[in-house]
Coordinates of C-alpha atoms in Angstrom, one line a residue:
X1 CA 84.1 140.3 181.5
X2 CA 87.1 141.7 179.5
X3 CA 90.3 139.8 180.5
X4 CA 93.8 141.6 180.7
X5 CA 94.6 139.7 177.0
X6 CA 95.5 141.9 173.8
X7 CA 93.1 143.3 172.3
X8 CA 92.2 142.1 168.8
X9 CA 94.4 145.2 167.0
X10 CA 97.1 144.2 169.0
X11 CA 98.4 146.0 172.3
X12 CA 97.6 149.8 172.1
X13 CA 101.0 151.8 171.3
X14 CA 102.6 153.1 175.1
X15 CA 100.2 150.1 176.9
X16 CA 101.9 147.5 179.1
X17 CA 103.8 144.7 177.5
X18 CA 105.3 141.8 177.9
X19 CA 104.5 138.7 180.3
X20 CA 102.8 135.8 180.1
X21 CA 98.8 136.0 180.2
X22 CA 97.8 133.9 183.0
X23 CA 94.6 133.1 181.1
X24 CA 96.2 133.0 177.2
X25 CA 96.0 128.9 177.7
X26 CA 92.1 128.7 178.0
X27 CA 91.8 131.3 174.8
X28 CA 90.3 129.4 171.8
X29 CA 91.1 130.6 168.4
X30 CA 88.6 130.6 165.5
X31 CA 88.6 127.5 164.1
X32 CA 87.5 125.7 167.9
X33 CA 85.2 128.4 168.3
X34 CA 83.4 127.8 165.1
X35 CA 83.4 123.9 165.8
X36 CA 81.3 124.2 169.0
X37 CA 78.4 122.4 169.1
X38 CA 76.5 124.6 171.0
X39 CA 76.1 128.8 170.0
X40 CA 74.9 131.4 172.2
X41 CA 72.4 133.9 170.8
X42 CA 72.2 137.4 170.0
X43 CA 70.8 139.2 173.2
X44 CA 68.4 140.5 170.4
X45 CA 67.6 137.1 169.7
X46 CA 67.1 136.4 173.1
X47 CA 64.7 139.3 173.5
X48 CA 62.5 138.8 170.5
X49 CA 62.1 134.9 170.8
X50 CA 61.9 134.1 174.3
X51 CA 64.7 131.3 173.1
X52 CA 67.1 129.7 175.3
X53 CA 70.4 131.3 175.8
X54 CA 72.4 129.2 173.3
X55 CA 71.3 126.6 170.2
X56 CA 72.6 123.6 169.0
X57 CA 74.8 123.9 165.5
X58 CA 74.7 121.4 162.8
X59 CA 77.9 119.4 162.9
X60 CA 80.2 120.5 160.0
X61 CA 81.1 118.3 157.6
X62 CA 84.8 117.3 156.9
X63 CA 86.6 114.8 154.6
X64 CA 85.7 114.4 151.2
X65 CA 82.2 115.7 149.3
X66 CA 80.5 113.1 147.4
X67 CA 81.3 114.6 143.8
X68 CA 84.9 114.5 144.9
X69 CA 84.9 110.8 146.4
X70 CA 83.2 109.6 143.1
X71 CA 85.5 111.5 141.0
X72 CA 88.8 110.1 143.0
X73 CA 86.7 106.8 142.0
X74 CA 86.4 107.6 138.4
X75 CA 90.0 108.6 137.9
X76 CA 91.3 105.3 140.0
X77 CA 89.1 102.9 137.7
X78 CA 90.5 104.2 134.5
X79 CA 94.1 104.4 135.3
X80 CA 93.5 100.6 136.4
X81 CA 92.2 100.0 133.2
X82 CA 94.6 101.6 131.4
X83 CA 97.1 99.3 132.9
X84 CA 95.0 96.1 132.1
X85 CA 94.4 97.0 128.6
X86 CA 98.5 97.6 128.6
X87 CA 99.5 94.0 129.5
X88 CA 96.8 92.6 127.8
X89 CA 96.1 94.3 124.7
X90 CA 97.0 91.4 122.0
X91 CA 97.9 94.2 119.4
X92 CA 100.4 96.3 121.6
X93 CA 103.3 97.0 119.5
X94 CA 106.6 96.1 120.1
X95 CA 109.5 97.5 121.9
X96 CA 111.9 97.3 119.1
X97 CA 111.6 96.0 114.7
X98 CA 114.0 93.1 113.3
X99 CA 116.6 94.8 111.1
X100 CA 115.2 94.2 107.1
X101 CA 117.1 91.8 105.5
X102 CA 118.6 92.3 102.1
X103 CA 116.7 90.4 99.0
X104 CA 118.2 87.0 98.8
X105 CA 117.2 86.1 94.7
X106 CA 117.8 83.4 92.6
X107 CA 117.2 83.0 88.7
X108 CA 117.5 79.6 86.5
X109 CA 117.1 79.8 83.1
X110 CA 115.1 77.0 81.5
X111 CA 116.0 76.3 77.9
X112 CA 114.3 74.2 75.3
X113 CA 115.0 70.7 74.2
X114 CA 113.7 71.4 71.1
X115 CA 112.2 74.3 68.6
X116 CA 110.1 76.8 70.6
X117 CA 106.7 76.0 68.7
X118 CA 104.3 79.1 67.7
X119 CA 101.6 79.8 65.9
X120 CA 99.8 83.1 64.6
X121 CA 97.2 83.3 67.0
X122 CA 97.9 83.8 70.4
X123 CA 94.6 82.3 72.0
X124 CA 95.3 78.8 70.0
X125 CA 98.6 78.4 72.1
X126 CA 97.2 79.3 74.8
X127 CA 94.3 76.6 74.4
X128 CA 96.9 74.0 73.5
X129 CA 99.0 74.6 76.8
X130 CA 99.0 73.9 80.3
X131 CA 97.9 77.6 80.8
X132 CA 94.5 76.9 79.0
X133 CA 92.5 77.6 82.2
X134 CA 94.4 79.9 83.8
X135 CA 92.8 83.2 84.9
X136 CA 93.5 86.6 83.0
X137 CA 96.0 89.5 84.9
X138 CA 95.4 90.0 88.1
X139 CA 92.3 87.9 88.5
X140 CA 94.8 84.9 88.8
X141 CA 96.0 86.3 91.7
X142 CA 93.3 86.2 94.2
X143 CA 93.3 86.9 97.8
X144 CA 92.9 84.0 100.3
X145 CA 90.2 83.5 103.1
X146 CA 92.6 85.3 106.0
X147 CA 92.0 85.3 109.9
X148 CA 93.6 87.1 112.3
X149 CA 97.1 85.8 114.3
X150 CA 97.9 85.9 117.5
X151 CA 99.3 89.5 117.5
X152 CA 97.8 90.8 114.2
X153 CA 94.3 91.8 113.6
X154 CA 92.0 90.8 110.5
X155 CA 92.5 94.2 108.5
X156 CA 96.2 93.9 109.4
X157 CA 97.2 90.4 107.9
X158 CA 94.5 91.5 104.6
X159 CA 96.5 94.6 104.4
X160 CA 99.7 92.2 104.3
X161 CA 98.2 90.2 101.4
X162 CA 97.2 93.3 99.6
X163 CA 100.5 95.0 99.6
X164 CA 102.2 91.8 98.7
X165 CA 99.4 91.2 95.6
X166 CA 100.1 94.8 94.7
X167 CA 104.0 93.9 94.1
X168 CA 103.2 90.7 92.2
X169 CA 101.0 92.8 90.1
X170 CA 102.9 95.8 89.2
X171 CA 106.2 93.6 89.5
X172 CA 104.9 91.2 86.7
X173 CA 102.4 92.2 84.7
X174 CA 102.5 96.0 84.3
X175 CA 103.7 96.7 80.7
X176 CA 105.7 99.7 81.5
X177 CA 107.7 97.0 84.0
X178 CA 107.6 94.0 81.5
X179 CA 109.4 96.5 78.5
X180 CA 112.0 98.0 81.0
X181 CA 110.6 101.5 80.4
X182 CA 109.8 101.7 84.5
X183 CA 110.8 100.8 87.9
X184 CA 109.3 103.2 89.9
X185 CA 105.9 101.0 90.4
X186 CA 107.5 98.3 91.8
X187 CA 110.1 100.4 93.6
X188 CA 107.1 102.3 95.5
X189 CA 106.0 99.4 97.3
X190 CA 109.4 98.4 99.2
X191 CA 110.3 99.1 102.4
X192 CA 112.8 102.2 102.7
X193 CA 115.8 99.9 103.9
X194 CA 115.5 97.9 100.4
X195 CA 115.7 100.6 98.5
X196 CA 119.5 100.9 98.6
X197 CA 120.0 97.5 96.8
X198 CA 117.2 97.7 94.9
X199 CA 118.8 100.6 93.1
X200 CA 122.5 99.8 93.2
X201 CA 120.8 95.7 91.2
X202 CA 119.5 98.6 88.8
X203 CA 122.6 100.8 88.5
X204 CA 125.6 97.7 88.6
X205 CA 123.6 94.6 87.6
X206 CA 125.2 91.2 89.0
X207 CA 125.0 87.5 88.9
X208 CA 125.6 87.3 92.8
X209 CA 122.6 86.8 94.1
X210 CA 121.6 90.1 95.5
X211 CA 121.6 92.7 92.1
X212 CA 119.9 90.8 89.7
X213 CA 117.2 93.4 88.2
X214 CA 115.2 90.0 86.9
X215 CA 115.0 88.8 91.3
X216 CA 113.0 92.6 91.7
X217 CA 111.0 91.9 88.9
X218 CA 110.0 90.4 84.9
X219 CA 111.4 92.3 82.5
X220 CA 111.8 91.3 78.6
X221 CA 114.6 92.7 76.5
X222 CA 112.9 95.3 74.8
X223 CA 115.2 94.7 71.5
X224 CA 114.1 91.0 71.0
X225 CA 110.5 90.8 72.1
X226 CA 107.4 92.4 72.8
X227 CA 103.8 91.8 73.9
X228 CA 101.4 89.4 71.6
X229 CA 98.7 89.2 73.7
X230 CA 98.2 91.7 76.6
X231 CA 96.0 89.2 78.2
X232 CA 98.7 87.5 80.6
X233 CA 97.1 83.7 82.0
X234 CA 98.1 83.6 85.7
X235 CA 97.9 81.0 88.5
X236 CA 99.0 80.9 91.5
X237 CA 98.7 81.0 95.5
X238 CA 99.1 83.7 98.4
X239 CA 99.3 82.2 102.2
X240 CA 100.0 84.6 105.4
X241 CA 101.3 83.5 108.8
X242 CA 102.8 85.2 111.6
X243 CA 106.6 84.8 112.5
X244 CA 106.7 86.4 115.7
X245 CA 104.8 88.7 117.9
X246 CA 106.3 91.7 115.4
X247 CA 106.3 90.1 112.2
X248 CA 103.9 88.8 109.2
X249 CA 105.0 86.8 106.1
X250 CA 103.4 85.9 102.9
X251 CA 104.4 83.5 100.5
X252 CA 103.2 83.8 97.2
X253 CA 104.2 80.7 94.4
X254 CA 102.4 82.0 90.9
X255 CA 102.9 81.1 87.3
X256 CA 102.8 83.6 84.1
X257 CA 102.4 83.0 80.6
X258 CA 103.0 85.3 78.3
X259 CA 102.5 85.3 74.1
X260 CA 105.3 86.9 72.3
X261 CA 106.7 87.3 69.1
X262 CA 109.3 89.4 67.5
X263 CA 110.0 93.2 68.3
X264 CA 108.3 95.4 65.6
X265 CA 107.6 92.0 63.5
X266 CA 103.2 92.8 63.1
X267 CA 100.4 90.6 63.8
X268 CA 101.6 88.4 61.1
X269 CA 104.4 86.8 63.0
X270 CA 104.4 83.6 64.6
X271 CA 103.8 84.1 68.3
X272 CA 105.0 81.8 71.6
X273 CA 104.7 81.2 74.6
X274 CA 107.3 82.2 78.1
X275 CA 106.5 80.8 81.1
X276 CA 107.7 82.4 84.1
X277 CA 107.4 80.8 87.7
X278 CA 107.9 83.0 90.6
X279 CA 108.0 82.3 94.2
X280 CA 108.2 85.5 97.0
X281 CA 108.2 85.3 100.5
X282 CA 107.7 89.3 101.8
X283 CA 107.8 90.0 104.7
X284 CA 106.2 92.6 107.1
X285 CA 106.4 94.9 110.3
X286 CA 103.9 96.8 111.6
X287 CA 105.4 100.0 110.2
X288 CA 105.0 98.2 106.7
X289 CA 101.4 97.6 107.5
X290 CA 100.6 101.0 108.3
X291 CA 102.6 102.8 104.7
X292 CA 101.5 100.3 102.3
X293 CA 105.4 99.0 101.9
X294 CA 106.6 95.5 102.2
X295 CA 110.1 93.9 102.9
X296 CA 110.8 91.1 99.5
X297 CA 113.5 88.2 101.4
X298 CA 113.3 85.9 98.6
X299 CA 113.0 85.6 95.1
X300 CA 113.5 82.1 93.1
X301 CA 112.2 82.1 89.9
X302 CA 112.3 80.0 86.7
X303 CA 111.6 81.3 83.5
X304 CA 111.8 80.0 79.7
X305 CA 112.4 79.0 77.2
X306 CA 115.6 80.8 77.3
X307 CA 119.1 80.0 76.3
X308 CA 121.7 79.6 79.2
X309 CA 124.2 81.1 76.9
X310 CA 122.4 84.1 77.4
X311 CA 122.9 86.2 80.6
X312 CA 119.5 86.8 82.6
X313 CA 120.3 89.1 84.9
X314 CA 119.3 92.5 84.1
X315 CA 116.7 91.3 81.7
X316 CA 115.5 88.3 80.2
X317 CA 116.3 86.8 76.7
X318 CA 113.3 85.0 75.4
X319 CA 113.7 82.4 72.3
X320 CA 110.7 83.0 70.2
X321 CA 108.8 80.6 67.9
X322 CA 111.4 78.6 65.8
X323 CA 114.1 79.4 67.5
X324 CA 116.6 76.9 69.4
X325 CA 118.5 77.2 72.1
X326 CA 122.9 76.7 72.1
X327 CA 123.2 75.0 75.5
X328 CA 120.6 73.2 77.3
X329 CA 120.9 72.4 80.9
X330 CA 121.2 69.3 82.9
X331 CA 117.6 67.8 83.2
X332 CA 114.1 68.8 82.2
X333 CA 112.3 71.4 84.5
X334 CA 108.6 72.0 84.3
X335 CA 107.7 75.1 86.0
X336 CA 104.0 74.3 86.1
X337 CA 104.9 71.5 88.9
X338 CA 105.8 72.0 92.2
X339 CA 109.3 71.7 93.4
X340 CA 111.9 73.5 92.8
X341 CA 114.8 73.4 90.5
X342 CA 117.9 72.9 92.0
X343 CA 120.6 73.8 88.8
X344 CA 121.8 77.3 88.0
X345 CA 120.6 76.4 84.1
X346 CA 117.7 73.5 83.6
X347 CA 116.3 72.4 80.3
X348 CA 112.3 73.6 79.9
X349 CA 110.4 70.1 79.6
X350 CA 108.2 69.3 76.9
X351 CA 105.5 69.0 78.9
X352 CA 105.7 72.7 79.3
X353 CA 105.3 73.7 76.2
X354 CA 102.1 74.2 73.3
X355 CA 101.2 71.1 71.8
X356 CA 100.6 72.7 67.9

């Protein structure tokens, strides 16, 4: 039966070599012999069972095992996903942020016509003015129903509201902020690319719009007037909308009134009331959202009574009960009204004031 091939070792060492085996076409190699369908058996096998010279052999399988295929499956249904949810996905984040505009502020004076009245108790003036049912601190300054935007969630535009509430808060009615003692509460809450001019308003205070410590925030001039009443009546509104797929913006339009009266004068002294109207529009990114910061655009607020003699820019000059102002401006402003004033100096209206 043996053929003249090569033995499986390989051709003995000094046996004849060379030429082409006339039968090497018709020798199968492993693989096609372990594919046949049919298998001779053992002569043992033969002997001891009587069988038939060869058997049938199970086909073997190929391609793929079922734990594999369903894997392959797996694997192709969640990258398919993943690319769904990609385009989809209303909250994906943008490829690139809108630079942060610098704070664009404005502040008008508004002085008396008259006398500033006053009385010794704070709560009577209070009662007597247009702030008599105004809420107390930060109570005035609630947050609004909010809903979710196109490309912002619920807890997103609530976290814009809060920050913004947070600034109008610390920015107005923190006493540390109101005396000029502190910045850094308010200064916390901007976004890192405001900080600059924030500081430099602080450093080199200016009448141009942009570096006017009283745009950032109310603060008194500690010299001339003090707290009467720490119980600050507050009014006012918060509304967010989106801009664009990257961007929130909350207005905010609130009234203070404060009772003062004379620095170091006692609880004897005649106290009075300063009205201060503020109106911010912040604005935020999605970076914003996520530290707790916010970006201040605009600041327009009225305040009085005050003199326009006196400059308001680094801090504000309150006249106190009796007192009068030098200049007035060109018409009556009442800062509990909407609409805005539209002079550099206006005079407080009457309206405005405590009727004692």
């Amino acid at each position: 039966m043996g053929g003249p091939g090569n033995p499986p070792e390989g051709t003995p060492e000094g046996g004849p070599g060379g030429g082409e085996d006339e039968y090497r076409s018709v020798v199968f190699d492993e693989s096609f012999v372990r594919a046949a369908r049919l298998q001779e058996f053992s002569a043992q096998e033969r002997i001891a069972d009587h069988a038939p010279a060869v058997r049938r052999r199970p086909p073997l399988r190929r391609g793929l095992s079922r734990q594999a295929l369903i894997l392959v499956l797996l694997i192709a249904v969640a990258f398919g996903t993943a690319i769904y949810m990609g385009v989809r996905h209303p909250y994906q984040t943008p490829a690139a942020q809108q630079p942060v505009e610098p704070l664009r502020m404005t502040v008008i004076p508004l002085a008396p016509q008259g006398k500033v009245p006053g009385h010794t108790d704070p709560e009577y003036l209070y009662a007597h003015s247009p702030a008599a049912q105004y809420r107390i601190g930060a109570e005035g300054i609630p947050l609004p129903a909010s809903r979710r935007t196109a490309h912002f969630s619920d807890s997103q535009v609530v976290a814009a509201l809060t920050t913004a509430k947070d600034y109008i808060v610390r920015s107005s009615l923190y006493p540390e902020v109101l005396t000029g003692e502190q910045v850094r509460p308010v200064r916390v809450l901007l976004d890192a690319d405001q900080l600059d001019q924030f500081d430099e308003g602080f450093d080199r205070p200016a009448a141009d719009g942009r570096h006017a410590p009283t745009g950032w925030l109310v603060r008194f001039d500690p010299s001339g007037a003090e707290l009467a009443d720490s119980r600050i009546r507050v009014q006012g509104t918060l509304q967010a909308a989106e801009t664009d797929s990257s961007t929130l913006e909350v207005t905010a339009d609130h009234t203070f009134v404060y009772a003062l009266r004379p620095t170091g004068a006692g609880d004897k002294a005649e106290a009075s009331l300063f009205t201060v109207r503020r109106e911010l529009h912040f604005r935020f990114d999605r970076d914003d959202l996520r530290v707790h910061t916010a970006q201040l655009v605009v600041s327009y607020v009225q305040a009085g009574p005050l003199s326009c003699a006196e400059d308001s820019t680094n801090h504000l000059h309150p006249l106190l009960a009796g007192q009068t102002a030098k200049t007035g401006g060109p018409a009556g402003t009442d800062p509990y009204a909407t609409g805005g004033a539209t002079a550099l100096c206006g005079s407080l209206a009457t309206s405005a004031q405590p009727k004692v």
